[in-house]
PDB file of C-alpha atoms in Angstrom:
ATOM      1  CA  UNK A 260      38.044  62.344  63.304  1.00  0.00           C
ATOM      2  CA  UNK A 261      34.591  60.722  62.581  1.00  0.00           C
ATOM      3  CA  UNK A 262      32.976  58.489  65.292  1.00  0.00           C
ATOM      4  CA  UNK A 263      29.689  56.423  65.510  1.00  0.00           C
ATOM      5  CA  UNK A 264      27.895  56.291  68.908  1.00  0.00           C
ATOM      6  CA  UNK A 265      24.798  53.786  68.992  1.00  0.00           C
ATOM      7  CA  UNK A 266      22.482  55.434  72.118  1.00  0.00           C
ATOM      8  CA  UNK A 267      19.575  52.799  72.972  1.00  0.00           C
ATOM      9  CA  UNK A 268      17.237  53.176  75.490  1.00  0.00           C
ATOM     10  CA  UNK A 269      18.650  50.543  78.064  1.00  0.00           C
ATOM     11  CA  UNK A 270      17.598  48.233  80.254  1.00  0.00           C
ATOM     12  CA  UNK A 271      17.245  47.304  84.027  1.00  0.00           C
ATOM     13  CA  UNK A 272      17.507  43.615  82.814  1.00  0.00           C
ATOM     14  CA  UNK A 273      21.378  42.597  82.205  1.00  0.00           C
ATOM     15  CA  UNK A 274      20.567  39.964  79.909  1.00  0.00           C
ATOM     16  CA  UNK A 275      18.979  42.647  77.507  1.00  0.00           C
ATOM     17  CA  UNK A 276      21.477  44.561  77.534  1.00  0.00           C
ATOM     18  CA  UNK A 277      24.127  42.396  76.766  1.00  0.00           C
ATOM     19  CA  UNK A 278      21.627  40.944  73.953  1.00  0.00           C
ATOM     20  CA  UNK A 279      21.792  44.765  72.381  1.00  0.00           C
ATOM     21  CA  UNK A 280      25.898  44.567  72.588  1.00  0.00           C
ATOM     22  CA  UNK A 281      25.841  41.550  70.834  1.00  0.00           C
ATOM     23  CA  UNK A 282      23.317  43.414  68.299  1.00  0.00           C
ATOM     24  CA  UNK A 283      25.161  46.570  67.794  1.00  0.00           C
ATOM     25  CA  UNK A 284      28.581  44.575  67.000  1.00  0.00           C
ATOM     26  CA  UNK A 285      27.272  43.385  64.184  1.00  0.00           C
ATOM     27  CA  UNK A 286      26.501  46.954  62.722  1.00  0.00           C
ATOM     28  CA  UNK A 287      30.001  47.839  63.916  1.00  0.00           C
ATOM     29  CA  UNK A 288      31.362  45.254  61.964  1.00  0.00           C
ATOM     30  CA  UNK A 289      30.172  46.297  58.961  1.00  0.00           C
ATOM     31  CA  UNK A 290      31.217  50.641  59.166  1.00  0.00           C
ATOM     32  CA  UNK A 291      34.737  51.437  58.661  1.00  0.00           C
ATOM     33  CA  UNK A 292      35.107  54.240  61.361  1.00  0.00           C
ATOM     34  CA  UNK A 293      37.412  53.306  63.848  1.00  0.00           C
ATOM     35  CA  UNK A 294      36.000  54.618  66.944  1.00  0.00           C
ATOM     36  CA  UNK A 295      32.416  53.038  67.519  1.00  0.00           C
ATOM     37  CA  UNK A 296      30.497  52.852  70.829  1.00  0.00           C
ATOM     38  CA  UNK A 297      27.342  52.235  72.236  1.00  0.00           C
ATOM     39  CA  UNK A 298      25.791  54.075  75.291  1.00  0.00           C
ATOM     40  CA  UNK A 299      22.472  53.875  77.057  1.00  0.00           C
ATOM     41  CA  UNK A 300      19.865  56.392  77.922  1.00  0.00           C
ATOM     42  CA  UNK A 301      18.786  55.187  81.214  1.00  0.00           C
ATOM     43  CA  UNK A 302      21.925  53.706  82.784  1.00  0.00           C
ATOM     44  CA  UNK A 303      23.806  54.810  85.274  1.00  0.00           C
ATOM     45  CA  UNK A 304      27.251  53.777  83.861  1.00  0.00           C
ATOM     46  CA  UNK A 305      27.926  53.656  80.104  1.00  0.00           C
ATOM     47  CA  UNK A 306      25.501  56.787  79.605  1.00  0.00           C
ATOM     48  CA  UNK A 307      25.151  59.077  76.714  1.00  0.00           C
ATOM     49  CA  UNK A 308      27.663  61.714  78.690  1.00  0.00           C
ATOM     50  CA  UNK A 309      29.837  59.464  79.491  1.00  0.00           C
ATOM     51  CA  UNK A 310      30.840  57.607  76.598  1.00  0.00           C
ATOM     52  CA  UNK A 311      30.628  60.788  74.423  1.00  0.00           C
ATOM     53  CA  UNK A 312      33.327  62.028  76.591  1.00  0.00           C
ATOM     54  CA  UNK A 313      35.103  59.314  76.683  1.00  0.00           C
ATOM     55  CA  UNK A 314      35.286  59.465  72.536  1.00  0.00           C
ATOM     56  CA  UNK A 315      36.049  62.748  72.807  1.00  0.00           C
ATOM     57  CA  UNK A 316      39.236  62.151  74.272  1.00  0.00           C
ATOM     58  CA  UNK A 317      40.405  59.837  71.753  1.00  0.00           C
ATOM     59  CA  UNK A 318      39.769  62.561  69.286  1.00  0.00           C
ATOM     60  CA  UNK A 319      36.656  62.054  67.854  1.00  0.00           C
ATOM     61  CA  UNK A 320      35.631  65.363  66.509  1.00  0.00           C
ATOM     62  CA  UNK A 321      32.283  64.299  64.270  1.00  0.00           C
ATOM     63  CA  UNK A 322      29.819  62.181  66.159  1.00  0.00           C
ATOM     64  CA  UNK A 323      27.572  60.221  63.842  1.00  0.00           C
ATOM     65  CA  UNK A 324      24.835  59.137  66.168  1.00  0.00           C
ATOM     66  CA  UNK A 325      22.673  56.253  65.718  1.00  0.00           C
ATOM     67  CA  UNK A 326      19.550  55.970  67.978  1.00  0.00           C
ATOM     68  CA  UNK A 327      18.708  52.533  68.241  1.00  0.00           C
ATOM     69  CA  UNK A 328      14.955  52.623  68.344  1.00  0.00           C
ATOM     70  CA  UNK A 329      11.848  52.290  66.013  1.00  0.00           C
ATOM     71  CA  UNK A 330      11.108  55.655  66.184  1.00  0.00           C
ATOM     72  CA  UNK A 331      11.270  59.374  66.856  1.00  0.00           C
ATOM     73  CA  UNK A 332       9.879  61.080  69.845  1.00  0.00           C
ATOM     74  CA  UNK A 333      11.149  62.365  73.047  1.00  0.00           C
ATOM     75  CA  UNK A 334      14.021  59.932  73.531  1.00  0.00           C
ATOM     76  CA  UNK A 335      15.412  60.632  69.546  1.00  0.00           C
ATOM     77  CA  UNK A 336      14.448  64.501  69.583  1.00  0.00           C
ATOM     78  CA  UNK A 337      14.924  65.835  72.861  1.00  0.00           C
ATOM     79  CA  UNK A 338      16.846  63.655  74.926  1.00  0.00           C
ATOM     80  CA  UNK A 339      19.584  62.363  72.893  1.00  0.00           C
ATOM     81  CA  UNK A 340      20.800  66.442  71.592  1.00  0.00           C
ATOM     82  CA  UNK A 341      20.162  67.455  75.223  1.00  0.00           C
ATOM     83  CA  UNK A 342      22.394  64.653  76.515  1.00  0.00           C
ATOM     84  CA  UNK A 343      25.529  64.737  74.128  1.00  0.00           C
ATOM     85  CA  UNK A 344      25.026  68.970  73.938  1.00  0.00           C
ATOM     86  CA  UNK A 345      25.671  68.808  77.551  1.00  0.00           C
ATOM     87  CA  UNK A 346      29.561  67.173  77.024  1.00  0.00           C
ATOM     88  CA  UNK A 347      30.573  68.413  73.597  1.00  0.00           C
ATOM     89  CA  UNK A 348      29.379  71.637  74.790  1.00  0.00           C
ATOM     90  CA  UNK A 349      30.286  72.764  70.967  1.00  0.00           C
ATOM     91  CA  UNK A 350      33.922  70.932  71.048  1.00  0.00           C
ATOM     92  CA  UNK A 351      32.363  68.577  68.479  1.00  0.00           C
ATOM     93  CA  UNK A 352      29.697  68.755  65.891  1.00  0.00           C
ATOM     94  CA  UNK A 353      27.567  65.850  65.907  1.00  0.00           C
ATOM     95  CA  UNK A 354      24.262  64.651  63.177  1.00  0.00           C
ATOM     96  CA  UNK A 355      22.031  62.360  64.402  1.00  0.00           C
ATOM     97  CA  UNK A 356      20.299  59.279  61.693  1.00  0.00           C
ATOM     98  CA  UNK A 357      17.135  58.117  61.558  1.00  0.00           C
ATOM     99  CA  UNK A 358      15.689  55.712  63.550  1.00  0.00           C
ATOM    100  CA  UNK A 359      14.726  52.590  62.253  1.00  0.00           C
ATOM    101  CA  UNK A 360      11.266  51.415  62.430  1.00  0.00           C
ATOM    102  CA  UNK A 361      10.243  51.803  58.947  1.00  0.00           C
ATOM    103  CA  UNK A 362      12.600  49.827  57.424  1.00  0.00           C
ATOM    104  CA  UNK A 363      11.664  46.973  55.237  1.00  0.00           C
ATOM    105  CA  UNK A 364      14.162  44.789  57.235  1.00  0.00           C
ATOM    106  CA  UNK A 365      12.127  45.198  60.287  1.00  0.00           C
ATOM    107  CA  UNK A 366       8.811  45.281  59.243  1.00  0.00           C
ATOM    108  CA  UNK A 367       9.657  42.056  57.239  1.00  0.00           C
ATOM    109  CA  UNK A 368      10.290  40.483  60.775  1.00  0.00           C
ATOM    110  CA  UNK A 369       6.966  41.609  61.803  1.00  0.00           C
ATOM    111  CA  UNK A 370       5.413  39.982  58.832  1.00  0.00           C
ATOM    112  CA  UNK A 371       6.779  36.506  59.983  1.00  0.00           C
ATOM    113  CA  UNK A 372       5.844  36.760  63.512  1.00  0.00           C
ATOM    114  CA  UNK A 373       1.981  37.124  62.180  1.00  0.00           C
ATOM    115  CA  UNK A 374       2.261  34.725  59.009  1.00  0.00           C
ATOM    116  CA  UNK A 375       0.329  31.716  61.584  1.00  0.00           C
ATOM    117  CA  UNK A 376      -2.185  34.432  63.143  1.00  0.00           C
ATOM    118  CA  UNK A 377      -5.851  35.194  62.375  1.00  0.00           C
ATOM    119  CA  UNK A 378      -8.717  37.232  62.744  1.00  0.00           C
ATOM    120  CA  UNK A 379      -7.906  41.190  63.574  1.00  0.00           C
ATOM    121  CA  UNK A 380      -4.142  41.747  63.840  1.00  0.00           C
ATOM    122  CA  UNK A 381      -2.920  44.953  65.971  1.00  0.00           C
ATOM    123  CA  UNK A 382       0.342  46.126  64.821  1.00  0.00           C
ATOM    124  CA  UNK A 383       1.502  47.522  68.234  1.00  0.00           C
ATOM    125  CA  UNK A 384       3.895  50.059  69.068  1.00  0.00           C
ATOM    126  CA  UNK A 385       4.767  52.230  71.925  1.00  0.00           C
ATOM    127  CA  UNK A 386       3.635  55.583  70.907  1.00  0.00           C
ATOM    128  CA  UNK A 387       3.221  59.046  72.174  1.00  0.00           C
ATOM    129  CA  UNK A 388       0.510  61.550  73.207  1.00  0.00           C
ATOM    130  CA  UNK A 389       3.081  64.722  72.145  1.00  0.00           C
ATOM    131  CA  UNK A 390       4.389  63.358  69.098  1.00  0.00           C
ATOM    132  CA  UNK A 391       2.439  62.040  65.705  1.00  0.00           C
ATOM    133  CA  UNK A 392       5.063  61.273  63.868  1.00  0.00           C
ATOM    134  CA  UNK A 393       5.339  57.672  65.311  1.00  0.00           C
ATOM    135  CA  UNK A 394       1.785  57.111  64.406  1.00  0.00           C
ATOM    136  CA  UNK A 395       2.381  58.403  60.580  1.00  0.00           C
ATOM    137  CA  UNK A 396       5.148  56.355  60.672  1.00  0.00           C
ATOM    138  CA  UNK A 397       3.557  53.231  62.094  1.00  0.00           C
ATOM    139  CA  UNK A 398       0.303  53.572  59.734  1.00  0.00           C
ATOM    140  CA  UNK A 399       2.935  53.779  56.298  1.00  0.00           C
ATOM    141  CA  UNK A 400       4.435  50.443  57.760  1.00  0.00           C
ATOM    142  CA  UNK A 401       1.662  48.837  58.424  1.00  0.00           C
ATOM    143  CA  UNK A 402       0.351  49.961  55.126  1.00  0.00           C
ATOM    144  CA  UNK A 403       3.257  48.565  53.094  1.00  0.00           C
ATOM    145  CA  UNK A 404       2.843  45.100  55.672  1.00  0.00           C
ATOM    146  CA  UNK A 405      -1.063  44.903  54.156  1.00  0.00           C
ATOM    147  CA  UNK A 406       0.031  45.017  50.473  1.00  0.00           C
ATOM    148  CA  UNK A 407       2.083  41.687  51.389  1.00  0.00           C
ATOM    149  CA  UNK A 408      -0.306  39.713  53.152  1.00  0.00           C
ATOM    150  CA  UNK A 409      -4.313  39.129  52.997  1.00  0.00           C
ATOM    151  CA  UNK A 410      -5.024  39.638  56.766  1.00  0.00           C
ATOM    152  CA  UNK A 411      -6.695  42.106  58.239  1.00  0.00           C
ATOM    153  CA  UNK A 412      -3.764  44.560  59.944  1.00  0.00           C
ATOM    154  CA  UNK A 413      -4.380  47.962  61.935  1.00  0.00           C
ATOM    155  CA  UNK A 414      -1.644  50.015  63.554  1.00  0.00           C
ATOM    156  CA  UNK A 415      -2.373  50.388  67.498  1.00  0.00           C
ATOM    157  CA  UNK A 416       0.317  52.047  70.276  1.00  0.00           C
ATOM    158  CA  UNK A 417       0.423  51.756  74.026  1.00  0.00           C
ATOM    159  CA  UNK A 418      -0.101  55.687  74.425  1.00  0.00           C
ATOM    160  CA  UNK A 419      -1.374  58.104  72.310  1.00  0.00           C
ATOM    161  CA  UNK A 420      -3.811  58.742  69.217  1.00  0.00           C
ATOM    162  CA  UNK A 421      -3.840  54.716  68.176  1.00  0.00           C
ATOM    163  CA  UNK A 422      -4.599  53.491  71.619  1.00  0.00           C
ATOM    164  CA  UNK A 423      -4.546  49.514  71.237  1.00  0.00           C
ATOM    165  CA  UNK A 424      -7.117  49.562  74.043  1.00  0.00           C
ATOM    166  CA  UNK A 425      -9.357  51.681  72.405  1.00  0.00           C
ATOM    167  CA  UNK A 426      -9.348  49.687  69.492  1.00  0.00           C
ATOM    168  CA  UNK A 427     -10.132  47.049  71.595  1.00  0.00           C
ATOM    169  CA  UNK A 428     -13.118  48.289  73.101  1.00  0.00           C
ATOM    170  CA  UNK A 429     -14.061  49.308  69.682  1.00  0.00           C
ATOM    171  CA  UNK A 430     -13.937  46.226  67.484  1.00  0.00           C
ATOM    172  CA  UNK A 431     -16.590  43.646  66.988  1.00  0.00           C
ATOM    173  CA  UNK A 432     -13.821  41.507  66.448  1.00  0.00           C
ATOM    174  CA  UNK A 433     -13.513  38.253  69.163  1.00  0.00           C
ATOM    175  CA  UNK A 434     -10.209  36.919  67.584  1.00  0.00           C
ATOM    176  CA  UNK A 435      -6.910  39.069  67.876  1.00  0.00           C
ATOM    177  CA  UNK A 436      -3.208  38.979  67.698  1.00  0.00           C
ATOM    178  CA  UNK A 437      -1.174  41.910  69.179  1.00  0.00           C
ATOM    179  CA  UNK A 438       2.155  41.779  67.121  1.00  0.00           C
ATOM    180  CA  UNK A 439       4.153  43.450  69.868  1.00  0.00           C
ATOM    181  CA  UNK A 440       6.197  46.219  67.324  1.00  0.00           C
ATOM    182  CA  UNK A 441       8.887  46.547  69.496  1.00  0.00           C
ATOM    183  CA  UNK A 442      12.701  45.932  69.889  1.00  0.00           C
ATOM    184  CA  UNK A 443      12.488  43.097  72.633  1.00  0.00           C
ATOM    185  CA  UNK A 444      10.339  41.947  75.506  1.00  0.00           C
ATOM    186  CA  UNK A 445      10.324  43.812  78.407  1.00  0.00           C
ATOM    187  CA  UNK A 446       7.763  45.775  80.678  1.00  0.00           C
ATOM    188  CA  UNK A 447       5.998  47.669  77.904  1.00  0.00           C
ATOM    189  CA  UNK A 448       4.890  44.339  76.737  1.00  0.00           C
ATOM    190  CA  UNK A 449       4.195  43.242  79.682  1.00  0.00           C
ATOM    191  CA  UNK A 450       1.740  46.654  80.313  1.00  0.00           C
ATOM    192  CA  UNK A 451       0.323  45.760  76.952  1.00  0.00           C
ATOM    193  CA  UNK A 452      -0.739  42.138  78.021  1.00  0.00           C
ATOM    194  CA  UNK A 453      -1.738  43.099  81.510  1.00  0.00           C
ATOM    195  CA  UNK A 454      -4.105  46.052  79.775  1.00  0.00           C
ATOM    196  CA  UNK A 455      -5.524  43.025  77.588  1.00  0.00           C
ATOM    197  CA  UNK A 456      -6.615  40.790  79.854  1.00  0.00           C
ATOM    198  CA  UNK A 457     -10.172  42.717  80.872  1.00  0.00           C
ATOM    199  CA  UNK A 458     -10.982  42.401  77.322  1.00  0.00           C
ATOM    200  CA  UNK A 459      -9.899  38.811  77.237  1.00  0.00           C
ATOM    201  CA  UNK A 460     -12.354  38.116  80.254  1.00  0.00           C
ATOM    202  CA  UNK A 461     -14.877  40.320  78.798  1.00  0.00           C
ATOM    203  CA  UNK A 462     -14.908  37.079  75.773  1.00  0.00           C
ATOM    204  CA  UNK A 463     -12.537  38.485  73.072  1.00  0.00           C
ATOM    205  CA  UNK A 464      -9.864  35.606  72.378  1.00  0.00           C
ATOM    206  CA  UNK A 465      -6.458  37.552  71.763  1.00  0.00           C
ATOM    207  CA  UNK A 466      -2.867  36.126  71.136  1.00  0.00           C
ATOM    208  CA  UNK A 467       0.312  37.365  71.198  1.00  0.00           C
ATOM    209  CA  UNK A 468       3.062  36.933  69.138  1.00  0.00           C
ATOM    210  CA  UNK A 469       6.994  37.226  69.562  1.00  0.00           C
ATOM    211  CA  UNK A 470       8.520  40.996  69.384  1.00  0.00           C
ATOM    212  CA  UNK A 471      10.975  41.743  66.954  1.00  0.00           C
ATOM    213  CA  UNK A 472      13.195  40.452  69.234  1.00  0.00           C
ATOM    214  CA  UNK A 473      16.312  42.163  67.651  1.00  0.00           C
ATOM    215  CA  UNK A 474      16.750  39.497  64.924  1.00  0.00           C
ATOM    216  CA  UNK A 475      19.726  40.353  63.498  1.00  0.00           C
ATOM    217  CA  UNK A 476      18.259  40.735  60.023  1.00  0.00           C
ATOM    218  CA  UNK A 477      17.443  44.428  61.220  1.00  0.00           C
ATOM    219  CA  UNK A 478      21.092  44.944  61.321  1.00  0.00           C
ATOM    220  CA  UNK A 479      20.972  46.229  57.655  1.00  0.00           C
ATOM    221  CA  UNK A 480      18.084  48.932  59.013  1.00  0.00           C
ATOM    222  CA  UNK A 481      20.272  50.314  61.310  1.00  0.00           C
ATOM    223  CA  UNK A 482      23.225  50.272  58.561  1.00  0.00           C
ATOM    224  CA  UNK A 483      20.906  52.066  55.657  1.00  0.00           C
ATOM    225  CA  UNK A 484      20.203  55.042  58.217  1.00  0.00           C
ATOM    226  CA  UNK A 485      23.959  55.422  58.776  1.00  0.00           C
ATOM    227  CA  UNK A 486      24.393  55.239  55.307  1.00  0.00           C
ATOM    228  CA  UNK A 487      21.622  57.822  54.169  1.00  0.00           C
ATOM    229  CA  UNK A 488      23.103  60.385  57.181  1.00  0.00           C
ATOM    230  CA  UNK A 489      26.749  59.723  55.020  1.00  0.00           C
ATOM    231  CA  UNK A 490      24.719  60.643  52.201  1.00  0.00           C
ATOM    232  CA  UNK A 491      23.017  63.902  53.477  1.00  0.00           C
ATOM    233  CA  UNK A 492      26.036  65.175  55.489  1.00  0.00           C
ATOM    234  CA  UNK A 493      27.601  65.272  52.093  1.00  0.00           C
ATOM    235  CA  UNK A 494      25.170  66.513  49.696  1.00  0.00           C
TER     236      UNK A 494
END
């Protein structure tokens, strides 16, 4: 039997959370497997093991797995296989989608949090020192953002190659907007806004916009990943 586990990253923040459930049932809605859950990385209850296991018993014997983030790096490549090897222990077989971050659904939401700003606009992600292909895949979607709009975008992350603050210290631009590329606000945002403000009392004016905030328009990301796994599991 075929099953669809949504893993995201979790939250110490119930309100998140429960913001994610009401996120994920809409991609439920719209799948026809039967057996559909979602389980957190960093939670002590409703963890990857557990709710794997928990399928498991009620038969499921194909996991589709759905990471719900923007994009691939530790969390997507290392610590989603090592957490559901370690309860289907080869009981089940399991393929894991894409995540989601490039899709024109989401970067379209980014595109309407900036339509109002001006002057340099970081595109700003979470990145990661060990893996590049966040940063390819941040530069193609800020790439296909620039071919919609006439303002002047870069791609930045938090960590890593694209350092926002380097391209802070860099820039002889005094007006900024960090577009905060991420799922919802939390304390990654926060760590990019505290990390801003010697700049902004070094002089540079910078502004920040709304996250992506999970607007449900990014269900239909989520969706064309599942849809595109379907599609490769069966060519």
């Amino acid at each position: 039997m075929k099953g669809i586990i949504y893993i995201a990253h979790g939250s110490k923040m119930p309100d998140k959370n429960e913001k994610f459930r009401a996120f994920v049932d809409k991609i439920i809605k719209n799948r026809p497997e039967s057996i559909q859950r979602l389980a957190f990385l960093e939670k002590d209850d409703e963890n990857v093991p557990l709710v794997a296991g928990e399928m498991l018993a009620e038969g499921v014997t194909d996991f589709l797995v759905m990471p719900m983030l923007l994009f691939p790096a530790m969390h997507a490549q290392e610590d989603i296989p090592e957490q559901l090897d370690s309860v289907l222990n080869g009981r089940a077989t399991y393929h894991i989608a894409d995540c989601f971050g490039d899709e024109v659904s989401v970067w379209q939401v980014a595109l309407k949090r900036i339509e109002d700003a001006e002057g340099l606009i970081l595109i700003t992600a979470h990145g990661n020192k060990r893996f590049a292909e966040p940063d390819r895949m941040l530069e193609q979607v800020v790439h296909n953002m620039q071919e919609q709009t006439e303002q002047r975008l870069q791609a930045a992350m938090l960590y890593g190659a694209l350092s926002f603050e380097n391209q802070l210290a860099e820039t002889e631009a005094q007006e900024i907007t960090i577009m905060p590329y991420f799922l919802f606000d939390g304390h990654l945002v926060r760590k990019i806004k505290r990390l801003s403000q010697p700049f902004i009392e070094e002089g540079k004016t910078i502004h920040f916009t709304d996250t992506l905030d999970l607007d449900e328009s990014m269900v239909e990301a989520a969706l064309n990943k599942l849809e595109a796994l379907d599609v490769s599991r069966h060519a």
